[in-house]
Short mmCIF file of C-alpha atoms in Angstrom, two decimals:
data_model
loop_
_atom_site.label_atom_id
_atom_site.label_comp_id
_atom_site.label_asym_id
_atom_site.label_seq_id
_atom_site.Cartn_x
_atom_site.Cartn_y
_atom_site.Cartn_z
CA MET A 5 136.06 77.78 1.22
CA ILE A 6 133.37 76.82 -1.33
CA GLY A 7 135.62 77.86 -4.22
CA THR A 8 138.45 75.68 -2.93
CA GLY A 9 136.07 72.73 -2.59
CA LEU A 10 134.81 73.15 -6.15
CA LEU A 11 138.36 73.43 -7.47
CA LEU A 12 139.36 70.25 -5.64
CA LEU A 13 136.26 68.45 -6.98
CA GLY A 14 137.19 69.53 -10.53
CA VAL A 15 140.76 68.23 -10.21
CA VAL A 16 139.57 64.89 -8.82
CA THR A 17 137.06 64.57 -11.67
CA LEU A 18 139.77 65.16 -14.29
CA VAL A 19 141.98 62.51 -12.73
CA VAL A 20 139.26 59.88 -12.31
CA LEU A 21 137.38 60.18 -15.65
CA PRO A 22 138.82 58.45 -18.73
CA LYS A 23 140.53 60.64 -21.29
CA PRO A 24 138.22 61.36 -24.28
CA GLU A 25 140.96 60.96 -26.89
CA ALA A 26 141.58 57.38 -25.78
CA ALA A 27 138.02 56.49 -24.95
CA ALA A 28 136.44 55.51 -28.28
CA GLY A 29 139.47 53.73 -29.71
CA SER A 30 140.50 51.94 -26.56
CA GLY A 31 138.99 49.00 -24.81
CA SER A 32 137.20 51.07 -22.20
CA GLY A 33 135.87 54.57 -21.76
CA TYR A 34 133.07 56.40 -23.47
CA SER A 35 131.12 54.54 -26.11
CA SER A 36 127.80 54.64 -27.87
CA ILE A 37 125.60 51.66 -27.16
CA PRO A 38 124.09 49.89 -30.17
CA MET A 39 120.33 49.60 -30.47
CA GLU A 40 118.87 46.27 -31.52
CA VAL A 41 116.93 46.62 -34.78
CA ASN A 42 115.49 44.25 -37.34
CA TYR A 43 115.07 45.37 -40.95
CA PRO A 44 116.42 44.39 -44.36
CA SER A 45 119.78 45.82 -45.36
CA PRO A 46 119.37 48.63 -47.86
CA GLU A 47 120.59 48.16 -51.41
CA LEU A 48 123.79 50.15 -51.79
CA SER A 49 126.31 50.17 -54.61
CA LEU A 50 129.38 52.42 -54.82
CA THR A 51 132.94 52.22 -56.12
CA ASP A 52 135.94 51.40 -53.98
CA LEU A 53 139.21 53.35 -53.74
CA GLN A 54 140.47 51.58 -56.87
CA GLY A 55 137.37 52.66 -58.83
CA LEU A 56 135.86 49.16 -58.92
CA PRO A 57 132.11 48.66 -58.44
CA VAL A 58 131.14 47.30 -55.00
CA SER A 59 127.87 46.52 -53.28
CA LEU A 60 126.59 45.44 -49.88
CA GLU A 61 125.05 42.47 -51.68
CA ASP A 62 128.61 41.30 -52.51
CA HIS A 63 128.96 40.43 -48.80
CA HIS A 64 125.76 38.41 -48.35
CA GLY A 65 126.52 35.46 -46.07
CA GLU A 66 129.00 37.45 -43.97
CA VAL A 67 128.45 39.55 -40.88
CA VAL A 68 129.13 43.12 -42.02
CA LEU A 69 129.73 46.20 -39.92
CA VAL A 70 128.96 49.26 -42.05
CA ASN A 71 130.54 52.42 -40.63
CA ASN A 72 129.55 55.81 -42.07
CA TRP A 73 132.29 58.32 -41.29
CA ALA A 74 134.29 61.31 -42.54
CA THR A 75 137.99 62.20 -42.50
CA TRP A 76 137.28 65.51 -40.70
CA CYS A 77 135.10 63.96 -37.93
CA PRO A 78 136.88 63.68 -34.52
CA PRO A 79 134.73 60.82 -33.13
CA CYS A 80 135.16 58.98 -36.45
CA LYS A 81 138.93 59.25 -36.11
CA ALA A 82 138.76 58.17 -32.47
CA GLU A 83 136.95 54.90 -33.21
CA MET A 84 139.11 53.80 -36.16
CA PRO A 85 141.75 52.00 -34.02
CA ALA A 86 139.00 50.02 -32.25
CA LEU A 87 137.39 49.10 -35.57
CA GLN A 88 140.75 47.97 -36.96
CA THR A 89 141.54 45.88 -33.87
CA PHE A 90 138.09 44.28 -33.90
CA PHE A 91 138.45 43.51 -37.61
CA ASP A 92 141.89 41.95 -37.07
CA ARG A 93 140.49 39.72 -34.31
CA HIS A 94 137.43 38.53 -36.22
CA LYS A 95 138.13 38.70 -39.97
CA ASN A 96 138.51 34.91 -40.12
CA GLN A 97 134.91 34.44 -38.91
CA ASP A 98 133.24 35.56 -42.17
CA PHE A 99 133.22 39.09 -40.79
CA THR A 100 134.10 42.31 -42.54
CA ILE A 101 133.94 46.05 -42.03
CA ILE A 102 132.90 48.42 -44.77
CA ALA A 103 133.82 51.97 -43.83
CA ILE A 104 131.92 54.37 -46.09
CA GLU A 105 133.43 57.86 -46.16
CA ALA A 106 130.82 60.60 -46.51
CA GLY A 107 131.88 63.04 -49.19
CA ASP A 108 135.58 63.85 -49.01
CA PRO A 109 137.82 63.70 -52.11
CA ILE A 110 139.20 60.25 -52.89
CA PHE A 111 142.83 61.34 -52.38
CA GLU A 112 141.99 62.50 -48.82
CA VAL A 113 140.25 59.21 -48.08
CA ALA A 114 143.22 57.23 -49.45
CA ASP A 115 145.64 59.30 -47.34
CA PHE A 116 143.50 58.68 -44.23
CA VAL A 117 143.44 54.92 -44.89
CA LYS A 118 147.23 54.88 -45.21
CA GLN A 119 147.79 57.08 -42.14
CA TYR A 120 145.55 54.90 -39.94
CA GLY A 121 146.75 51.60 -41.43
CA LEU A 122 143.23 50.44 -42.26
CA THR A 123 143.00 47.00 -43.84
CA PHE A 124 139.22 46.63 -44.03
CA HIS A 125 137.09 47.85 -46.96
CA VAL A 126 136.87 51.61 -47.40
CA TRP A 127 134.42 52.99 -49.92
CA PRO A 128 134.33 56.68 -50.83
CA ASP A 129 130.80 58.05 -51.05
CA PRO A 130 130.98 61.49 -52.70
CA THR A 131 127.19 61.87 -52.92
CA GLN A 132 126.46 60.39 -49.46
CA LYS A 133 124.29 57.55 -50.74
CA ALA A 134 125.01 55.52 -47.59
CA THR A 135 123.71 58.10 -45.13
CA GLU A 136 120.56 58.33 -47.27
CA ALA A 137 120.23 54.54 -47.57
CA PHE A 138 120.47 54.10 -43.80
CA ARG A 139 118.39 57.26 -43.20
CA ASN A 140 120.87 58.72 -40.74
CA PRO A 141 123.07 61.73 -41.56
CA GLY A 142 124.85 61.57 -38.17
CA LEU A 143 128.54 60.67 -38.14
CA PRO A 144 129.87 58.29 -37.16
CA SER A 145 127.00 55.87 -37.50
CA SER A 146 127.32 52.12 -37.75
CA TYR A 147 125.14 49.15 -38.58
CA VAL A 148 125.71 45.42 -38.24
CA ILE A 149 124.17 43.26 -40.96
CA ASP A 150 123.85 39.55 -40.21
CA ARG A 151 124.53 36.68 -42.61
CA THR A 152 120.93 36.76 -43.91
CA GLY A 153 121.08 40.44 -44.88
CA THR A 154 119.17 41.77 -41.87
CA VAL A 155 120.37 44.88 -40.03
CA ARG A 156 120.55 43.80 -36.38
CA LEU A 157 122.41 46.62 -34.61
CA ALA A 158 122.54 50.38 -35.20
CA TRP A 159 124.21 53.26 -33.38
CA THR A 160 125.28 56.85 -33.85
CA GLY A 161 128.50 57.97 -32.21
CA ALA A 162 131.92 56.46 -31.63
CA ILE A 163 132.16 52.97 -30.21
CA ASN A 164 135.01 51.33 -28.32
CA LEU A 165 136.50 47.85 -28.51
CA ASP A 166 134.84 46.50 -25.36
CA THR A 167 131.42 47.50 -26.68
CA LEU A 168 132.13 45.95 -30.10
CA GLU A 169 133.12 42.70 -28.40
CA LYS A 170 130.03 42.74 -26.16
CA TYR A 171 127.45 43.42 -28.89
CA VAL A 172 128.92 42.29 -32.24
CA THR A 173 130.82 39.14 -31.26
CA PRO A 174 127.63 37.22 -30.34
CA LEU A 175 126.32 37.82 -33.88
CA LEU A 176 129.49 36.24 -35.27
CA GLU A 177 128.74 33.09 -33.29
CA GLU A 178 125.23 32.62 -34.72
#
């Protein structure tokens, strides 16, 4: 009797809970919640996928979401569709995303960008300068830098579209 009850409870739980593979990239489901912070953006210079020098300072005056990720990281993969959708919705508001890939070969990063149809900035980071600069080796980890160069939000873990809209959109309106 108890075993049957537990089995039934397990089946109901599987039906009611959101599916993890859709959760981070979709509008609802599991998501990390950003923490409000207030500190200057670190200085960070890398090269982009074309080998050109790039820097966070190049985006001063914009709201920038920096996303540290890796091609092999399941939660990183899961949040990419949400990041792309959010970027598409808000890129005309002086907003950009800089996705900094932590250590994989450039050809793998370029293949990932093509496979996922990413149109925001993607910077390879073979020596993981970004995780050091933000003092967080966890992946994925993201930071929102306001127009004055101040980091205002930080989180570790995948984030979904609803959470991006709730926490990042108000910064775009400042």
